[in-house]
Short mmCIF file of C-alpha atoms and ligand atoms in Angstrom, two decimals:
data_model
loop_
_atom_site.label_atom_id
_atom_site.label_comp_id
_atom_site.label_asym_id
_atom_site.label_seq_id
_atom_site.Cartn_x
_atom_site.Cartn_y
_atom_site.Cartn_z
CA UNK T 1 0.00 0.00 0.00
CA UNK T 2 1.26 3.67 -0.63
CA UNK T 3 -0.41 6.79 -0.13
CA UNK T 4 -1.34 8.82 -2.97
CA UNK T 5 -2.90 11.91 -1.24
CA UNK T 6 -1.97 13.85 1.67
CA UNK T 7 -4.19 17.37 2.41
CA UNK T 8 -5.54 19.27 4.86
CA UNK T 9 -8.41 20.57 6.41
CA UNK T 10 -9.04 23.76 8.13
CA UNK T 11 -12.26 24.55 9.68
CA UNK T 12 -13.84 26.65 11.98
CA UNK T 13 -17.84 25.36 12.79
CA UNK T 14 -17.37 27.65 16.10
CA UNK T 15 -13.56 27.44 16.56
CA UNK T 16 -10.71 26.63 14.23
CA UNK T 17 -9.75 22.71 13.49
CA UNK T 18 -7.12 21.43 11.34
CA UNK T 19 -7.18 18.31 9.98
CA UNK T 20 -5.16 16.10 8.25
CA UNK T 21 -6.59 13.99 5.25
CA UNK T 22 -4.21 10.40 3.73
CA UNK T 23 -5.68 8.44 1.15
CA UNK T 24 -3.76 5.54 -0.15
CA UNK T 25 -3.80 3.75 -3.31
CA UNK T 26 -6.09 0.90 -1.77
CA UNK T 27 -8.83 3.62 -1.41
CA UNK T 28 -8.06 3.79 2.44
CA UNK T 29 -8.51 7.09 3.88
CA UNK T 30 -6.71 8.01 7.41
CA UNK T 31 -7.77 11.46 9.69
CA UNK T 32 -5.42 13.18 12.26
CA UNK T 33 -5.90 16.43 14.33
CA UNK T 34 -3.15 18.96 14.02
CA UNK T 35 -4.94 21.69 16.31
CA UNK T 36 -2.81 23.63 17.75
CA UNK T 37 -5.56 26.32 19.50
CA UNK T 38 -4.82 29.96 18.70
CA UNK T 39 -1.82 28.91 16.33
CA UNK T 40 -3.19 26.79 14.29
CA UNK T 41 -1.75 28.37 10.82
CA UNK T 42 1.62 27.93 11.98
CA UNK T 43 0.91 23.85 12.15
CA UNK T 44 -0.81 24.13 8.74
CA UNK T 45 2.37 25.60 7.49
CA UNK T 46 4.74 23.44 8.84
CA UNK T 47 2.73 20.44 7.75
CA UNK T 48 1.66 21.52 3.74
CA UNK T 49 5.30 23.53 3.32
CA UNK T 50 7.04 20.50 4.76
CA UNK T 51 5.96 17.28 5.58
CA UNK T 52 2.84 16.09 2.89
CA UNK T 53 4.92 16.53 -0.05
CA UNK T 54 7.22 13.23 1.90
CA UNK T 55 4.30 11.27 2.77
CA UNK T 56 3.27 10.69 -0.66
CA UNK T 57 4.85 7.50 -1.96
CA UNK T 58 5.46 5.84 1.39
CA UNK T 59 3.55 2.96 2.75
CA UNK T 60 1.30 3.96 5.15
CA UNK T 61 1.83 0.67 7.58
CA UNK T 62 5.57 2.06 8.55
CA UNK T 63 4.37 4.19 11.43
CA UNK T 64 7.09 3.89 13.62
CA UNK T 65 9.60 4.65 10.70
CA UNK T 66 7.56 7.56 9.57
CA UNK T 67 7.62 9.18 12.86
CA UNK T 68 11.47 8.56 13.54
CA UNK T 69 11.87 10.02 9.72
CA UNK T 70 9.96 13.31 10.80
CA UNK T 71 11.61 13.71 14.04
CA UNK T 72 14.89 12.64 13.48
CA UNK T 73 15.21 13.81 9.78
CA UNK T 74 13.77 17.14 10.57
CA UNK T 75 16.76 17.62 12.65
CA UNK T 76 15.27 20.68 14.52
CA UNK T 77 13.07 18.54 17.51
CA UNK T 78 10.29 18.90 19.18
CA UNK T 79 7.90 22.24 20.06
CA UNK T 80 4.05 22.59 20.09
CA UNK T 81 4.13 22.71 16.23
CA UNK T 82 6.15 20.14 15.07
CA UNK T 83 4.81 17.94 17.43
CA UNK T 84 1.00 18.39 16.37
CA UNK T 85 2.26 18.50 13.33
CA UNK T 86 3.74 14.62 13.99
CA UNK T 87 0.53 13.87 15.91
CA UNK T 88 -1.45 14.61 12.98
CA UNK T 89 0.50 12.42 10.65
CA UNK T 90 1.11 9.59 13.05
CA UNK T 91 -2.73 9.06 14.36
CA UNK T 92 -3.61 9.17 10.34
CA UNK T 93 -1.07 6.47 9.68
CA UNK T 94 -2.68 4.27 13.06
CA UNK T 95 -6.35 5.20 11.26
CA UNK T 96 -5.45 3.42 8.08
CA UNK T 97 -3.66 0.47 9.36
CA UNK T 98 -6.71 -0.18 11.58
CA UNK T 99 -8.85 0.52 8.72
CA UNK T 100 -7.25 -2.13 6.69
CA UNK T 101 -7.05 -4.46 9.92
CA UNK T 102 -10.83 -4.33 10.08
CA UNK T 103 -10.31 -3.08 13.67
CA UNK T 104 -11.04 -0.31 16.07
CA UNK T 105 -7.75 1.55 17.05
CA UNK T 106 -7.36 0.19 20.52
CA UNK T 107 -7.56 -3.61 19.13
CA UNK T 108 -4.04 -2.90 17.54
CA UNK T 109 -2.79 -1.07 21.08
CA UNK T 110 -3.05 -4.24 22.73
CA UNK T 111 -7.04 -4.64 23.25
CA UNK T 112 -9.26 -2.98 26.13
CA UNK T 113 -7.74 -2.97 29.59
CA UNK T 114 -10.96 -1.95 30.94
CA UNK T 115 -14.63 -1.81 29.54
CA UNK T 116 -15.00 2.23 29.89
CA UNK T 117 -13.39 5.37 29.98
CA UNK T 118 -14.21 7.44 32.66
CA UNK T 119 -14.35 11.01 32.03
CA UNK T 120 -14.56 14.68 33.31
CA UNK T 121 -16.56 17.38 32.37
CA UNK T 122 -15.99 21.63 33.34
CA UNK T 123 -18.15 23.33 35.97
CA UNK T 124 -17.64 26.87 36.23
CA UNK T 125 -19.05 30.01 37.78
CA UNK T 126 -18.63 34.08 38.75
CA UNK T 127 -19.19 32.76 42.24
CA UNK T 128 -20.06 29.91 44.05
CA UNK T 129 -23.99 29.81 43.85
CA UNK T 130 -22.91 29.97 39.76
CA UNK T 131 -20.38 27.29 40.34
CA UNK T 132 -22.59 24.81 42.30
CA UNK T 133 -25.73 25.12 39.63
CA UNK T 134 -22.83 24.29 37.21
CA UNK T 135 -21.67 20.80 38.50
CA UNK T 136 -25.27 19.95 39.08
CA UNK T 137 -25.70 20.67 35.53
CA UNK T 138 -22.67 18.48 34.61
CA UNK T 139 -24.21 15.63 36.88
CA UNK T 140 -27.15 15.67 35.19
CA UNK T 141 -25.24 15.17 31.88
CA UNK T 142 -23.95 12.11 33.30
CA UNK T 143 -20.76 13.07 34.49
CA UNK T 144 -18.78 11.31 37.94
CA UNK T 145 -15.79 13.32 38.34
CA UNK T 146 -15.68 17.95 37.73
CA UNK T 147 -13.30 20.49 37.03
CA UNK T 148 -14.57 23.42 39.25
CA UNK T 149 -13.41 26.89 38.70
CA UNK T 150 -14.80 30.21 40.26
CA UNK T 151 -14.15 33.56 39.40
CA UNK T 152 -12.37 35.14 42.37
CA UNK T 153 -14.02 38.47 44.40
CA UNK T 154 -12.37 41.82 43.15
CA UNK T 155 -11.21 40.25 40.18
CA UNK T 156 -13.22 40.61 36.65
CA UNK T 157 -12.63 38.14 34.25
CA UNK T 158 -10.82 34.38 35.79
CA UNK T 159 -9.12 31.48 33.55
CA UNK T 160 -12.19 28.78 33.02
CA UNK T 161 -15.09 31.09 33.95
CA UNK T 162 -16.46 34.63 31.65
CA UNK T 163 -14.91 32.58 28.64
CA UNK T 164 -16.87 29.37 28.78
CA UNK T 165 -20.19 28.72 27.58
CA UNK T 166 -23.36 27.40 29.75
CA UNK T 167 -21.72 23.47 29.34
CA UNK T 168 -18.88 24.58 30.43
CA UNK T 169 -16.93 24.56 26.67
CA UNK T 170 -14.65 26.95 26.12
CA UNK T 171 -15.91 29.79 24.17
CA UNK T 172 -12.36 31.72 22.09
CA UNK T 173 -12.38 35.07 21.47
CA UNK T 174 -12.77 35.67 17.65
CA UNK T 175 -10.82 38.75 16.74
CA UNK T 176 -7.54 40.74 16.13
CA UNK T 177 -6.30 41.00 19.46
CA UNK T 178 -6.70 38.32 22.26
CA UNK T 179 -8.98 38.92 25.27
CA UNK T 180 -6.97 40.23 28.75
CA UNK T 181 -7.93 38.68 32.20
CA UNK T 182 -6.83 40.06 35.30
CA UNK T 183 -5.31 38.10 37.91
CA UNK T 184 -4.32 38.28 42.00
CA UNK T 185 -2.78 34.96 43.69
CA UNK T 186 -3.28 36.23 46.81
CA UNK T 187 -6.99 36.66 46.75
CA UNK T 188 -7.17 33.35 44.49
CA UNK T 189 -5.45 31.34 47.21
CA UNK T 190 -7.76 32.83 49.74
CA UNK T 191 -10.33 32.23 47.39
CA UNK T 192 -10.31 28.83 46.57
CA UNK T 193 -10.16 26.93 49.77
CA UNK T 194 -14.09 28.23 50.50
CA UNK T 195 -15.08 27.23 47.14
CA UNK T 196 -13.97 23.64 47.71
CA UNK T 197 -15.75 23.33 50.66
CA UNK T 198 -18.86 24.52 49.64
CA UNK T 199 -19.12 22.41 47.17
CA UNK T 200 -17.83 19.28 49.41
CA UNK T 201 -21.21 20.42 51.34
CA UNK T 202 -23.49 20.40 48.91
CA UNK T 203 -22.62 17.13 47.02
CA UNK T 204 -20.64 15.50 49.74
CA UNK T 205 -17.22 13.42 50.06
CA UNK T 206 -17.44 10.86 47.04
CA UNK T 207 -18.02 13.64 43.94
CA UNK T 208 -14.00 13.37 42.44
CA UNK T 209 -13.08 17.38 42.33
CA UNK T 210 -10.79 18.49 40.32
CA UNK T 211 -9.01 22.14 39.79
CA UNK T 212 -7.02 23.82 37.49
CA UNK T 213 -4.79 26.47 38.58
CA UNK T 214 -3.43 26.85 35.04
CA UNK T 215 0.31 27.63 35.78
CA UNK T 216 0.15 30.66 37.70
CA UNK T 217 1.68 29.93 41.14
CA UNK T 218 4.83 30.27 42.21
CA UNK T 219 6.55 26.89 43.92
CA UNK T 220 5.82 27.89 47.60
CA UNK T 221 1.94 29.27 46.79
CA UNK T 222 1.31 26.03 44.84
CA UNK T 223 2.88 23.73 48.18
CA UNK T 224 -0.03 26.47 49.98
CA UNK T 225 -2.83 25.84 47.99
CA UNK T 226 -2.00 21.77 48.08
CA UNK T 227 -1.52 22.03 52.01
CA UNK T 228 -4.94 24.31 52.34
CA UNK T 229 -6.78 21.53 50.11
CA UNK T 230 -6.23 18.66 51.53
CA UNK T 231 -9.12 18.61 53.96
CA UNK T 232 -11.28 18.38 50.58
CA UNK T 233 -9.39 15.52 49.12
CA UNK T 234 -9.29 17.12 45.68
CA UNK T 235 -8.99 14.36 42.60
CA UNK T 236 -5.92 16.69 41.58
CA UNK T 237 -4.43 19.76 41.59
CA UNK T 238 -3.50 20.73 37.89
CA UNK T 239 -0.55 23.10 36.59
CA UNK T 240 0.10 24.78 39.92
CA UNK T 241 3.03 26.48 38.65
CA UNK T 242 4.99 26.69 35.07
CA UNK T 243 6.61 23.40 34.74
CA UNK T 244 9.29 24.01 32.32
CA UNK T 245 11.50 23.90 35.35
CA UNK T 246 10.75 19.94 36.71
CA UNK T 247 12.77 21.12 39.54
CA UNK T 248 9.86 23.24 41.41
CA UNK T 249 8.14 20.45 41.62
CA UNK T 250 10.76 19.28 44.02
CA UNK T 251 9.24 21.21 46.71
CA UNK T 252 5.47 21.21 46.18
CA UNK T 253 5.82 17.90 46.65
CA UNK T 254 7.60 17.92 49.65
CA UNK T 255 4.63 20.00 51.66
CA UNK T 256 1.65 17.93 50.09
CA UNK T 257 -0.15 15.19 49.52
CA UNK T 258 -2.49 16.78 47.12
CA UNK T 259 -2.22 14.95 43.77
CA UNK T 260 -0.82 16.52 41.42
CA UNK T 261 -1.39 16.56 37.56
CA UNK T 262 0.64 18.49 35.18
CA UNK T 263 1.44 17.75 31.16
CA UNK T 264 -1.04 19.54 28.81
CA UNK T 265 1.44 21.94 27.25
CA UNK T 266 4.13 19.68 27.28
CA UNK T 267 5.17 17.71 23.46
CA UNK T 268 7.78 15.57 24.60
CA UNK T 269 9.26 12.55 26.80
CA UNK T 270 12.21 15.11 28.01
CA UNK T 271 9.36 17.81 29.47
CA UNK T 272 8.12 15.46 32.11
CA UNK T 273 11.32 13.21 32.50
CA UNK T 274 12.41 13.88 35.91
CA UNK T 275 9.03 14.50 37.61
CA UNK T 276 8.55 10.72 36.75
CA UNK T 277 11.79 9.35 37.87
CA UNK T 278 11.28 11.08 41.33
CA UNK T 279 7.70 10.68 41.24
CA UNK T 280 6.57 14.13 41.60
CA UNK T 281 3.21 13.87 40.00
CA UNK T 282 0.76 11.43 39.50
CA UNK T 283 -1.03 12.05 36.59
CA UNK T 284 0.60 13.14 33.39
CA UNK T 285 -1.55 15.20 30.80
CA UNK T 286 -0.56 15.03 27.73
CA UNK T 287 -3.01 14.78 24.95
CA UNK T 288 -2.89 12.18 21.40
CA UNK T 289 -2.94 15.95 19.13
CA UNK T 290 0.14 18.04 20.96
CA UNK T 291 2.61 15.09 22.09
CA UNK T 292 3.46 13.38 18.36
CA UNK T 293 0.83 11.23 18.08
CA UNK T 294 -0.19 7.75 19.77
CA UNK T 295 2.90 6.15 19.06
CA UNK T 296 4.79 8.65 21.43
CA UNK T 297 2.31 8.84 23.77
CA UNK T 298 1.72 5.06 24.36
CA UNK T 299 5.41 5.05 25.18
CA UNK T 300 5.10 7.80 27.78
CA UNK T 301 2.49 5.93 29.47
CA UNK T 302 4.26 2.82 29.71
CA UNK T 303 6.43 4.56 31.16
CA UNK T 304 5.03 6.34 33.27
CA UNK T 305 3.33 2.98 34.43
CA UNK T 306 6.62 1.65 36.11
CA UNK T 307 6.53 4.61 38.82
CA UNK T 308 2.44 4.45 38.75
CA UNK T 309 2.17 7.34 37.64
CA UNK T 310 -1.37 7.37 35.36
CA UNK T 311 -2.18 8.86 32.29
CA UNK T 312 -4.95 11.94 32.60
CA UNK T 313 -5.33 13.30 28.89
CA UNK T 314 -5.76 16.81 28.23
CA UNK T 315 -9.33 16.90 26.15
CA UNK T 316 -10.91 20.15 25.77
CA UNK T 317 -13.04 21.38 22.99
CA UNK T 318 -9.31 22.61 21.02
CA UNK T 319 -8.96 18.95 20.50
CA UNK T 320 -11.15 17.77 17.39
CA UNK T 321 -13.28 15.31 17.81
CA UNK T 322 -10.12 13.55 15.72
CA UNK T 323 -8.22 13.58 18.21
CA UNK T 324 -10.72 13.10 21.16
CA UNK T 325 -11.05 9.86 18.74
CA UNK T 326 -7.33 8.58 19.35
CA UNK T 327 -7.57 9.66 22.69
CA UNK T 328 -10.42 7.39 23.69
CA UNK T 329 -8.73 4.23 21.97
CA UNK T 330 -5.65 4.99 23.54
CA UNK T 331 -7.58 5.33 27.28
CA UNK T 332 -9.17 1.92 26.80
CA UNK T 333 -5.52 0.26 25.94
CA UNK T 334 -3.24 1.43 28.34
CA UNK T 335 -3.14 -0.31 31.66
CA UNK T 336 -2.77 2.75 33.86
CA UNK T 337 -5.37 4.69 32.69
CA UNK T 338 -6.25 7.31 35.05
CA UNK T 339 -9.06 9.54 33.90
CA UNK T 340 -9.74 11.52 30.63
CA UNK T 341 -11.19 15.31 30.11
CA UNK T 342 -14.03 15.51 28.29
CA UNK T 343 -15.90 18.72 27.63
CA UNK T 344 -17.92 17.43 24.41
CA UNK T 345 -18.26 19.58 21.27
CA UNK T 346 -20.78 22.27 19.42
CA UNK T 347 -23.54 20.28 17.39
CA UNK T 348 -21.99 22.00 14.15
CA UNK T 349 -18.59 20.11 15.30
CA UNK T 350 -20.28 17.25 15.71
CA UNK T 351 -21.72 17.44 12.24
CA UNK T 352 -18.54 18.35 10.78
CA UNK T 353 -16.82 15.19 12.51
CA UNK T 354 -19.05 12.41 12.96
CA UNK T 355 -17.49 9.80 15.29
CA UNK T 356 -18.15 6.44 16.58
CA UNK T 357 -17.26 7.27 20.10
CA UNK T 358 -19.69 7.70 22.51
CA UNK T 359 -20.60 9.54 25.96
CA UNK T 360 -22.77 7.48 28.34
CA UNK T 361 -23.23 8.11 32.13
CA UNK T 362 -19.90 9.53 32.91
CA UNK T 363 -17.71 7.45 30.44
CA UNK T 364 -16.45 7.53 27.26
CA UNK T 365 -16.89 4.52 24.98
CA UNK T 366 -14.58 3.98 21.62
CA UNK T 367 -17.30 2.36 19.20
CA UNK T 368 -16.18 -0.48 17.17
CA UNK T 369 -15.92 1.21 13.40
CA UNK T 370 -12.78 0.06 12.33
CA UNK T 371 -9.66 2.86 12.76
CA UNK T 372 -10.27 5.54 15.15
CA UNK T 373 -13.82 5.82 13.92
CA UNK T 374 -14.19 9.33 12.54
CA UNK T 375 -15.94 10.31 9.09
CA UNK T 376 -15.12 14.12 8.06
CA UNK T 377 -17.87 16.10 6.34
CA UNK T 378 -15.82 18.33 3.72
CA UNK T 379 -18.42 20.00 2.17
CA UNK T 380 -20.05 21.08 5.83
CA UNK T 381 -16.51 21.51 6.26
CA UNK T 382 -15.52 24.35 3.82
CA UNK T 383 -18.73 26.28 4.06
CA UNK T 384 -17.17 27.28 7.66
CA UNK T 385 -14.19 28.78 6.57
CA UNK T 386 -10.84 29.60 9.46
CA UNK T 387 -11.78 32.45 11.51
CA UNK T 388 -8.34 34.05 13.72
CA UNK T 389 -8.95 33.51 17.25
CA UNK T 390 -6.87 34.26 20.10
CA UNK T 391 -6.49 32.62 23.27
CA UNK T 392 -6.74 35.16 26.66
CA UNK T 393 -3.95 36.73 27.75
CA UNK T 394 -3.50 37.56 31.50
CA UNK T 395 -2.53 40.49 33.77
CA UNK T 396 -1.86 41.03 37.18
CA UNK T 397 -4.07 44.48 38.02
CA UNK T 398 -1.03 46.61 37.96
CA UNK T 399 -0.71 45.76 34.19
CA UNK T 400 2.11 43.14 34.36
CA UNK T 401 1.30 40.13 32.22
CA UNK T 402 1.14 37.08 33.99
CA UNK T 403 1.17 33.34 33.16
CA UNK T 404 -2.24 31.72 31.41
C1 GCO L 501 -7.71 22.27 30.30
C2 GCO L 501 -6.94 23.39 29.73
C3 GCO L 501 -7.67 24.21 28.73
C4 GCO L 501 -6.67 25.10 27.99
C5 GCO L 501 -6.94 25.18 26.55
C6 GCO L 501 -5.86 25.94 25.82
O1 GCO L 501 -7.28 21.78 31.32
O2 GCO L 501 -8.70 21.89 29.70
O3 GCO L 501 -6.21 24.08 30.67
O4 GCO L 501 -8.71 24.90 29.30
O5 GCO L 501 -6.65 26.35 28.53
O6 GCO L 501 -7.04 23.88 26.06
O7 GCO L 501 -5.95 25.72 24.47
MG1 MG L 502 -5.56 22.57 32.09
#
């Protein structure tokens, strides 16, 4: 088999998607997500300018030697865009040898290692009678385990909350400049402690809680908000502080027993190598669409595995329903899964990228349509054209930008 067609497509049925298109010579046809939110031109570059004029005339079953070809070869390694870039080629390449297997995805990653995927959804409010109609909402969707994010008094507009629709998606800011959002640790880490525990008193002890402090702590306020937390027994603490320095984790560790989950913006083994070694987290977040593709990622899980450390995959709405689709295969193979975001998509999306996966009581099912199980609609497709979106930017209220 060879492959006679590589192309993309770019989309935007409520925010941008690109997607990567192989057909082969056996009529086979293999989809990968190459989303890289509020960059996603730069991916589309890297990928048309550079890497689908090589794809044609290789066979499509040589995955592993395709990726080492792109990385390797490539010579300059690694970074958000070469490695959705790789993602998008790699989970194309797993799509049509599954497709030619006859099998769903996961059947080729070893089988199911457990019958569902259980997933979490986003509950978010301005404050916490907002907040608490929120995860009721989400429970009533089905959901077992929430995100919950506040707003914080004094402060206008909060990572998770004015920018996120009423399920909780994500909503980006179309237009020239990206939003700003102002920010104040100290009245966040007041903050948050009191949101916890109303919400431990309204739906009790068992509800798995999880928060997102989206790397804006220092080391020593991240070790605070852990210590303050742990009366609440949160699911995890996620991207206390900026982890490009594995080293700060060093200390949070050493003042809590909060889990800790960390990984989302990270694209390669080397990002998260020492905070597995030492076991300094315990779930890693990397998702199937910014980490190189399954191939990678299975291998940073296994990994991971021998210092049980679980996997925890980053799925918001910026990853397509493409790679939500890899993502869910990959959950139900790996032995230690941990749990897997899940914030759905816009019906439009849904239309655009009709998938075999499904969302039942909490869980996320693969389907059984051979490959990773996702038909694109091109036609639906092109008639919603790329629109430039930003992502927020943040600032503390004397002007200085801060991490998002
Ligand atoms: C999450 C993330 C997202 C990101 C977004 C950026 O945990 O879901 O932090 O909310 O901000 O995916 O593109
Ligand atoms: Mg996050």
């Amino acid at each position: 088999m060879k492959i006679v067609d590589a192309k993309l497509v770019v989309t935007s049925p409520g925010r941008n998607f690109v997607t990567l298109k192989l057909t082969t010579d056996e009529g086979l046809t293999g989809l990968g997500d190459a989303t890289l939110n509020g960059r996603e031109l730069a991916v589309v570059s890297y990928l048309d300018d550079h890497v689908l004029p090589l794809l044609v005339g290789l066979d499509p079953h040589r995955i592993e030697d395709t990726w080492q070809y792109l990385y390797r070869g490539a010579y300059w390694r690694r970074g958000p865009v070469t490695m959705a870039a790789l993602a998008a080629v790699d989970v194309a390449l797993w799509d049509i040898k599954a497709k030619a297997a006859g099998l769903p995805l996961y059947q080729l990653l070893g089988g199911a290692s457990r019958d569902r995927v259980r997933a979490y959804g986003h509950a978010n409010g301005a404050g916490v009678p907002e907040l608490l109609d929120s995860v009721r909402a989400r429970l009533a969707e089905g959901y077992q385990a929430v995100r919950i994010q506040t707003g914080v008094p004094g402060l206008k507009a909060v990572y998770g909350v004015h920018t996120t629709d009423e399920h909780g998606a994500a909503v980006l800011h179309q237009g020239a400049r990206p939003l700003v959002e102002d920010w104040d640790t100290d009245a966040y880490l007041r903050h948050v402690p009191a949101v916890f525990e109303a919400v431990r008193a309204e739906f009790g002890d068992e509800l798995p809680l999880l928060h997102d402090a989206h790397h804006r702590l220092t080391p020593i306020q991240a070790a605070r908000l852990g210590k303050d937390l742990e009366p609440y027994r949160p699911f995890w603490l996620e991207d206390c502080t900026p982890a490009e320095n594995q080293d700060a984790f060093r200390l949070i560790r050493h003042h809590t027993t909060t889990p800790l989950a960390v990984g989302e913006v990270f694209n390669s083994f080397h990002d998260y190598q020492s905070l597995i070694t030492e076991r300094l987290i315990d779930y890693a977040r990397s998702a199937v669409t910014h980490f190189g593709g399954v191939t990678p990622l299975r291998k940073l899980f296994d990994f991971a595995a021998q210092y049980q450390i679980k996997s925890a995959m980053h799925g918001p709405e910026d990853i397509s329903p493409v790679g939500m689709a890899a993502a869910v295969h990959l959950d139900l193979a790996v032995h230690n899964f941990g749990i897997q975001e899940y914030s759905g998509h816009s019906a439009l999306t849904e239309e655009v990228f009709r998938h075999a996966y499904t969302f039942t009581d909490g869980h996320l099912y693969p389907g059984e349509a051979p490959g990773i199980g996702v038909e694109l609609d091109e036609e639906l497709a092109a008639a919603h054209p790329y629109a430039p979106a930003y992502l927020p930017v943040n600032r503390l209220q004397d002007g200085t930008v801060h991490d998002w």
